[in-house]
Amino acid sequence: MSEIRVDISDAIAELPVAEYQEKINAIHEQLHSGQNGYTGWVEYPTKVEGDLVWQIMTTAWKIQKQCTAFVVIGVGGSYLGAKACLELLQSPFYNEFFAKERNLPKIYFAGHHLSSVYYHELFHRLRKEEVAVCVISRSGATLEPMVVFEMFKNFMKERYGDEASERIYVVTGSKGKLREEAEQEGYTTFDVPDDIVGRFSVLTPVGLLPIAVAGIDLESVLQGARQAQAATANPDLNTNDCYRYALTRYLLKVQQDKRMEVFEVYDGKLRYFTEWMKQLFGESECQNGQGIFPVSMQMSTDLHSLGQFLQEGRQDFFETAVIIEDVTYDIMLPEGITDHAKTLHQMNRLVRESVKEAHLENGTPNIVITLPEISAYSFGKMVYFFEKACAVSCMLSDLDPFVQPGVERYKEKLQELLKNDTMQTAEIE
Ligand code: PA5
């Protein structure tokens, strides 16, 4: 099966391979040697045990039979990967029609915000459904998902009484309050490996359980990740496209002072994948006043808004287009529109070409990452590819990709506010 292709020819004249190969080798060695305590994801696709995958699959089958609505509670790395996968691989009308047609539960995400209107309507909607809930939190202490989980526990207890615990699933780290509670209450529990942080955890039970409940083939996802693991096993910059991409974005930053990366997609199915990419790069790389600010745009929608900025705004960004080569379904265009595109997909490609040409007139660096097709296999490959590209990019800037002190700061502030009773009352009033 074909690989992810990276074209950097419109971004950088020539990659200084000889100059950077040694540093890249050292980074590669660091990632693979496991010296950093959070590199468990690097060899996870080949090391994950068949028993675990089987347990996830059998649990998913149980959930599929048990409920008509499955609520996945989590935020950041504990939510975005699964959401990205479902958006990419499921019908765009999954909850409306597809789930019922295939006898699969509808899937609702929660815990990634605290909109009272959303939860009010969600609980209302769930009254007519058979419900199961899965809370995903590595720390078991993040406020938003924990607050939402408390609300759901009440809902489930009112609804199912003592049997509620049969319908509650937990994915969490080896320690913490959520782990203790899960053990006490007898919830079915999966582990977040201690050596993998949230945004690098899609291919662990964090992402795999909701993905399996949605009926997506886990073995294909993992097979794709294994292929990407093999494709990046040799650090040679002449052949390793993932590392070439990482080095290109690093050089655009240090040589051309490009401070933003615009992830551009031409298919709405990739929208949440770019949300996950924003989280992956933004949370890993932006530290100590450094980093490339990740932005995502979905075309053609954003061509008619932020496209103006790309063409005529401050030119301190580069573009990374993620393109799908073959679509699952294409549609013939009615006769007479143009001789240059016979199908809708071909027309979409023409839009993409026109954008590229227009922006190249400005000299905007343009990286193109081409995926062969939309599939579970491609999803696994892409996840691994971008995780590794992100880690290597960060390490080229001597940053630790597996910490997020900025995110932790707001969590600490929130805990301080919660301890301060006066502030709580004032806020609520
Ligand atoms: O990537 C990360 O580490 C973060 O985005 C976390 O996933 C996010 O803050 C949620 O944390 P937790 O899973 O501990 O609830």
mmCIF file of N, CA and C in Angstrom, residues 19-96:
data_model
loop_
_atom_site.group_PDB
_atom_site.id
_atom_site.type_symbol
_atom_site.label_atom_id
_atom_site.label_comp_id
_atom_site.label_asym_id
_atom_site.label_seq_id
_atom_site.Cartn_x
_atom_site.Cartn_y
_atom_site.Cartn_z
ATOM 1 N N GLU A 19 24.519 19.015 6.878
ATOM 2 C CA GLU A 19 24.665 19.843 8.073
ATOM 3 C C GLU A 19 23.828 19.309 9.259
ATOM 4 N N TYR A 20 22.673 18.745 8.973
ATOM 5 C CA TYR A 20 21.767 18.372 10.060
ATOM 6 C C TYR A 20 21.678 16.877 10.362
ATOM 7 N N GLN A 21 22.314 16.042 9.518
ATOM 8 C CA GLN A 21 22.127 14.594 9.697
ATOM 9 C C GLN A 21 22.565 14.121 11.089
ATOM 10 N N GLU A 22 23.671 14.692 11.558
ATOM 11 C CA GLU A 22 24.182 14.223 12.848
ATOM 12 C C GLU A 22 23.189 14.547 13.975
ATOM 13 N N LYS A 23 22.670 15.775 13.940
ATOM 14 C CA LYS A 23 21.713 16.165 14.992
ATOM 15 C C LYS A 23 20.446 15.302 14.909
ATOM 16 N N ILE A 24 20.015 15.058 13.686
ATOM 17 C CA ILE A 24 18.821 14.219 13.499
ATOM 18 C C ILE A 24 19.088 12.807 14.029
ATOM 19 N N ASN A 25 20.281 12.283 13.763
ATOM 20 C CA ASN A 25 20.610 10.934 14.266
ATOM 21 C C ASN A 25 20.524 10.896 15.795
ATOM 22 N N ALA A 26 21.043 11.966 16.423
ATOM 23 C CA ALA A 26 21.041 12.002 17.894
ATOM 24 C C ALA A 26 19.604 12.055 18.419
ATOM 25 N N ILE A 27 18.753 12.843 17.757
ATOM 26 C CA ILE A 27 17.347 12.945 18.183
ATOM 27 C C ILE A 27 16.660 11.587 18.018
ATOM 28 N N HIS A 28 16.921 10.968 16.879
ATOM 29 C CA HIS A 28 16.323 9.654 16.593
ATOM 30 C C HIS A 28 16.716 8.657 17.689
ATOM 31 N N GLU A 29 17.980 8.693 18.026
ATOM 32 C CA GLU A 29 18.490 7.771 19.046
ATOM 33 C C GLU A 29 17.803 8.045 20.394
ATOM 34 N N GLN A 30 17.677 9.340 20.712
ATOM 35 C CA GLN A 30 17.030 9.717 21.979
ATOM 36 C C GLN A 30 15.581 9.224 22.028
ATOM 37 N N LEU A 31 14.882 9.386 20.905
ATOM 38 C CA LEU A 31 13.476 8.958 20.870
ATOM 39 C C LEU A 31 13.350 7.448 21.012
ATOM 40 N N HIS A 32 14.240 6.729 20.309
ATOM 41 C CA HIS A 32 14.117 5.271 20.300
ATOM 42 C C HIS A 32 14.739 4.607 21.521
ATOM 43 N N SER A 33 15.672 5.298 22.187
ATOM 44 C CA SER A 33 16.340 4.652 23.321
ATOM 45 C C SER A 33 15.453 4.657 24.576
ATOM 46 N N GLY A 34 14.395 5.499 24.538
ATOM 47 C CA GLY A 34 13.511 5.569 25.696
ATOM 48 C C GLY A 34 14.137 6.325 26.869
ATOM 49 N N GLN A 35 15.213 7.109 26.613
ATOM 50 C CA GLN A 35 15.841 7.891 27.708
ATOM 51 C C GLN A 35 14.844 8.872 28.325
ATOM 52 N N ASN A 36 14.072 9.512 27.440
ATOM 53 C CA ASN A 36 13.031 10.396 27.945
ATOM 54 C C ASN A 36 11.867 9.498 28.383
ATOM 55 N N GLY A 37 11.349 9.739 29.561
ATOM 56 C CA GLY A 37 10.323 8.854 30.129
ATOM 57 C C GLY A 37 8.990 8.849 29.389
ATOM 58 N N TYR A 38 8.822 9.691 28.375
ATOM 59 C CA TYR A 38 7.518 9.786 27.709
ATOM 60 C C TYR A 38 7.558 9.384 26.234
ATOM 61 N N THR A 39 8.471 8.486 25.906
ATOM 62 C CA THR A 39 8.577 8.095 24.497
ATOM 63 C C THR A 39 7.974 6.714 24.239
ATOM 64 N N GLY A 40 7.075 6.299 25.134
ATOM 65 C CA GLY A 40 6.448 4.981 24.981
ATOM 66 C C GLY A 40 5.717 4.820 23.649
ATOM 67 N N TRP A 41 5.245 5.936 23.075
ATOM 68 C CA TRP A 41 4.477 5.870 21.829
ATOM 69 C C TRP A 41 5.346 5.489 20.630
ATOM 70 N N VAL A 42 6.679 5.692 20.748
ATOM 71 C CA VAL A 42 7.551 5.526 19.566
ATOM 72 C C VAL A 42 7.481 4.086 19.038
ATOM 73 N N GLU A 43 7.491 3.117 19.939
ATOM 74 C CA GLU A 43 7.439 1.729 19.465
ATOM 75 C C GLU A 43 6.141 1.025 19.867
ATOM 76 N N TYR A 44 5.193 1.813 20.344
ATOM 77 C CA TYR A 44 3.921 1.236 20.808
ATOM 78 C C TYR A 44 3.211 0.402 19.727
ATOM 79 N N PRO A 45 3.138 0.915 18.462
ATOM 80 C CA PRO A 45 2.374 0.130 17.469
ATOM 81 C C PRO A 45 2.882 -1.305 17.314
ATOM 82 N N THR A 46 4.199 -1.518 17.430
ATOM 83 C CA THR A 46 4.694 -2.895 17.293
ATOM 84 C C THR A 46 4.708 -3.629 18.641
ATOM 85 N N LYS A 47 4.668 -2.863 19.719
ATOM 86 C CA LYS A 47 4.764 -3.526 21.032
ATOM 87 C C LYS A 47 3.405 -3.810 21.678
ATOM 88 N N VAL A 48 2.359 -3.125 21.212
ATOM 89 C CA VAL A 48 1.057 -3.289 21.875
ATOM 90 C C VAL A 48 0.648 -4.769 21.822
ATOM 91 N N GLU A 49 0.177 -5.256 22.957
ATOM 92 C CA GLU A 49 -0.113 -6.696 23.018
ATOM 93 C C GLU A 49 -1.464 -7.031 22.392
ATOM 94 N N GLY A 50 -1.460 -8.135 21.679
ATOM 95 C CA GLY A 50 -2.686 -8.608 21.037
ATOM 96 C C GLY A 50 -3.819 -8.764 22.044
ATOM 97 N N ASP A 51 -3.473 -9.191 23.255
ATOM 98 C CA ASP A 51 -4.488 -9.394 24.291
ATOM 99 C C ASP A 51 -5.223 -8.097 24.620
ATOM 100 N N LEU A 52 -4.441 -7.020 24.678
ATOM 101 C CA LEU A 52 -5.040 -5.722 25.000
ATOM 102 C C LEU A 52 -5.994 -5.303 23.874
ATOM 103 N N VAL A 53 -5.526 -5.458 22.641
ATOM 104 C CA VAL A 53 -6.365 -5.061 21.503
ATOM 105 C C VAL A 53 -7.652 -5.894 21.515
ATOM 106 N N TRP A 54 -7.519 -7.153 21.818
ATOM 107 C CA TRP A 54 -8.687 -8.048 21.874
ATOM 108 C C TRP A 54 -9.649 -7.602 22.972
ATOM 109 N N GLN A 55 -9.082 -7.236 24.136
ATOM 110 C CA GLN A 55 -9.926 -6.767 25.255
ATOM 111 C C GLN A 55 -10.687 -5.503 24.874
ATOM 112 N N ILE A 56 -9.983 -4.607 24.167
ATOM 113 C CA ILE A 56 -10.647 -3.360 23.746
ATOM 114 C C ILE A 56 -11.784 -3.707 22.783
ATOM 115 N N MET A 57 -11.500 -4.621 21.853
ATOM 116 C CA MET A 57 -12.525 -4.968 20.863
ATOM 117 C C MET A 57 -13.731 -5.637 21.518
ATOM 118 N N THR A 58 -13.476 -6.548 22.457
ATOM 119 C CA THR A 58 -14.620 -7.241 23.067
ATOM 120 C C THR A 58 -15.430 -6.273 23.942
ATOM 121 N N THR A 59 -14.726 -5.345 24.590
ATOM 122 C CA THR A 59 -15.448 -4.323 25.378
ATOM 123 C C THR A 59 -16.294 -3.455 24.441
ATOM 124 N N ALA A 60 -15.703 -3.108 23.286
ATOM 125 C CA ALA A 60 -16.449 -2.278 22.326
ATOM 126 C C ALA A 60 -17.698 -3.020 21.845
ATOM 127 N N TRP A 61 -17.591 -4.305 21.586
ATOM 128 C CA TRP A 61 -18.770 -5.076 21.130
ATOM 129 C C TRP A 61 -19.840 -5.086 22.219
ATOM 130 N N LYS A 62 -19.381 -5.211 23.491
ATOM 131 C CA LYS A 62 -20.342 -5.191 24.607
ATOM 132 C C LYS A 62 -21.074 -3.837 24.628
ATOM 133 N N ILE A 63 -20.291 -2.767 24.495
ATOM 134 C CA ILE A 63 -20.888 -1.412 24.530
ATOM 135 C C ILE A 63 -21.882 -1.249 23.374
ATOM 136 N N GLN A 64 -21.491 -1.755 22.200
ATOM 137 C CA GLN A 64 -22.379 -1.621 21.029
ATOM 138 C C GLN A 64 -23.738 -2.285 21.287
ATOM 139 N N LYS A 65 -23.708 -3.410 22.016
ATOM 140 C CA LYS A 65 -24.978 -4.115 22.297
ATOM 141 C C LYS A 65 -25.743 -3.445 23.439
ATOM 142 N N GLN A 66 -24.959 -2.868 24.373
ATOM 143 C CA GLN A 66 -25.540 -2.359 25.611
ATOM 144 C C GLN A 66 -26.279 -1.032 25.428
ATOM 145 N N CYS A 67 -25.852 -0.221 24.473
ATOM 146 C CA CYS A 67 -26.402 1.146 24.423
ATOM 147 C C CYS A 67 -26.757 1.581 23.001
ATOM 148 N N THR A 68 -27.578 2.637 22.963
ATOM 149 C CA THR A 68 -27.845 3.277 21.667
ATOM 150 C C THR A 68 -27.135 4.629 21.601
ATOM 151 N N ALA A 69 -26.617 5.091 22.760
ATOM 152 C CA ALA A 69 -25.853 6.347 22.783
ATOM 153 C C ALA A 69 -24.652 6.170 23.704
ATOM 154 N N PHE A 70 -23.490 6.454 23.165
ATOM 155 C CA PHE A 70 -22.245 6.276 23.911
ATOM 156 C C PHE A 70 -21.644 7.666 24.114
ATOM 157 N N VAL A 71 -21.428 8.031 25.391
ATOM 158 C CA VAL A 71 -20.917 9.379 25.688
ATOM 159 C C VAL A 71 -19.439 9.260 26.066
ATOM 160 N N VAL A 72 -18.596 9.961 25.339
ATOM 161 C CA VAL A 72 -17.153 9.901 25.582
ATOM 162 C C VAL A 72 -16.736 11.217 26.238
ATOM 163 N N ILE A 73 -16.273 11.128 27.479
ATOM 164 C CA ILE A 73 -15.936 12.336 28.249
ATOM 165 C C ILE A 73 -14.416 12.479 28.315
ATOM 166 N N GLY A 74 -13.900 13.599 27.835
ATOM 167 C CA GLY A 74 -12.452 13.829 27.895
ATOM 168 C C GLY A 74 -12.128 15.146 27.217
ATOM 169 N N VAL A 75 -10.911 15.620 27.410
ATOM 170 C CA VAL A 75 -10.502 16.889 26.797
ATOM 171 C C VAL A 75 -9.067 16.764 26.293
ATOM 172 N N GLY A 76 -8.691 17.616 25.336
ATOM 173 C CA GLY A 76 -7.309 17.635 24.818
ATOM 174 C C GLY A 76 -6.937 16.289 24.231
ATOM 175 N N GLY A 77 -5.791 15.777 24.667
ATOM 176 C CA GLY A 77 -5.300 14.508 24.152
ATOM 177 C C GLY A 77 -6.183 13.335 24.516
ATOM 178 N N SER A 78 -7.082 13.536 25.463
ATOM 179 C CA SER A 78 -7.974 12.447 25.862
ATOM 180 C C SER A 78 -9.273 12.459 25.063
ATOM 181 N N TYR A 79 -9.308 13.264 23.999
ATOM 182 C CA TYR A 79 -10.555 13.370 23.225
ATOM 183 C C TYR A 79 -10.311 13.565 21.723
ATOM 184 N N LEU A 80 -9.327 14.440 21.385
ATOM 185 C CA LEU A 80 -9.240 14.890 19.997
ATOM 186 C C LEU A 80 -8.882 13.800 18.986
ATOM 187 N N GLY A 81 -8.059 12.842 19.398
ATOM 188 C CA GLY A 81 -7.642 11.799 18.456
ATOM 189 C C GLY A 81 -8.824 10.955 18.013
ATOM 190 N N ALA A 82 -9.645 10.531 18.998
ATOM 191 C CA ALA A 82 -10.811 9.713 18.655
ATOM 192 C C ALA A 82 -11.796 10.523 17.821
ATOM 193 N N LYS A 83 -11.992 11.766 18.211
ATOM 194 C CA LYS A 83 -12.913 12.635 17.462
ATOM 195 C C LYS A 83 -12.422 12.783 16.012
ATOM 196 N N ALA A 84 -11.112 12.989 15.849
ATOM 197 C CA ALA A 84 -10.535 13.152 14.507
ATOM 198 C C ALA A 84 -10.757 11.888 13.678
ATOM 199 N N CYS A 85 -10.585 10.743 14.312
ATOM 200 C CA CYS A 85 -10.730 9.474 13.598
ATOM 201 C C CYS A 85 -12.177 9.270 13.150
ATOM 202 N N LEU A 86 -13.097 9.540 14.072
ATOM 203 C CA LEU A 86 -14.513 9.339 13.728
ATOM 204 C C LEU A 86 -14.949 10.280 12.609
ATOM 205 N N GLU A 87 -14.505 11.531 12.697
ATOM 206 C CA GLU A 87 -14.884 12.497 11.657
ATOM 207 C C GLU A 87 -14.310 12.090 10.308
ATOM 208 N N LEU A 88 -13.124 11.515 10.341
ATOM 209 C CA LEU A 88 -12.466 11.134 9.085
ATOM 210 C C LEU A 88 -13.135 9.910 8.461
ATOM 211 N N LEU A 89 -13.475 8.939 9.312
ATOM 212 C CA LEU A 89 -13.859 7.638 8.756
ATOM 213 C C LEU A 89 -15.359 7.365 8.755
ATOM 214 N N GLN A 90 -16.097 8.088 9.582
ATOM 215 C CA GLN A 90 -17.535 7.821 9.632
ATOM 216 C C GLN A 90 -18.275 8.654 8.604
ATOM 217 N N SER A 91 -19.500 8.239 8.357
ATOM 218 C CA SER A 91 -20.366 9.048 7.513
ATOM 219 C C SER A 91 -20.536 10.422 8.171
ATOM 220 N N PRO A 92 -20.599 11.501 7.375
ATOM 221 C CA PRO A 92 -20.847 12.823 7.976
ATOM 222 C C PRO A 92 -22.211 12.866 8.674
ATOM 223 N N PHE A 93 -23.060 11.888 8.396
ATOM 224 C CA PHE A 93 -24.387 11.862 9.015
ATOM 225 C C PHE A 93 -24.494 10.670 9.966
ATOM 226 N N TYR A 94 -23.388 10.352 10.620
ATOM 227 C CA TYR A 94 -23.317 9.163 11.473
ATOM 228 C C TYR A 94 -24.418 9.158 12.539
ATOM 229 N N ASN A 95 -24.456 10.185 13.373
ATOM 230 C CA ASN A 95 -25.436 10.178 14.471
ATOM 231 C C ASN A 95 -26.878 10.258 13.959
ATOM 232 N N GLU A 96 -27.077 10.999 12.855
ATOM 233 C CA GLU A 96 -28.450 11.169 12.343
ATOM 234 C C GLU A 96 -29.005 9.863 11.776
#
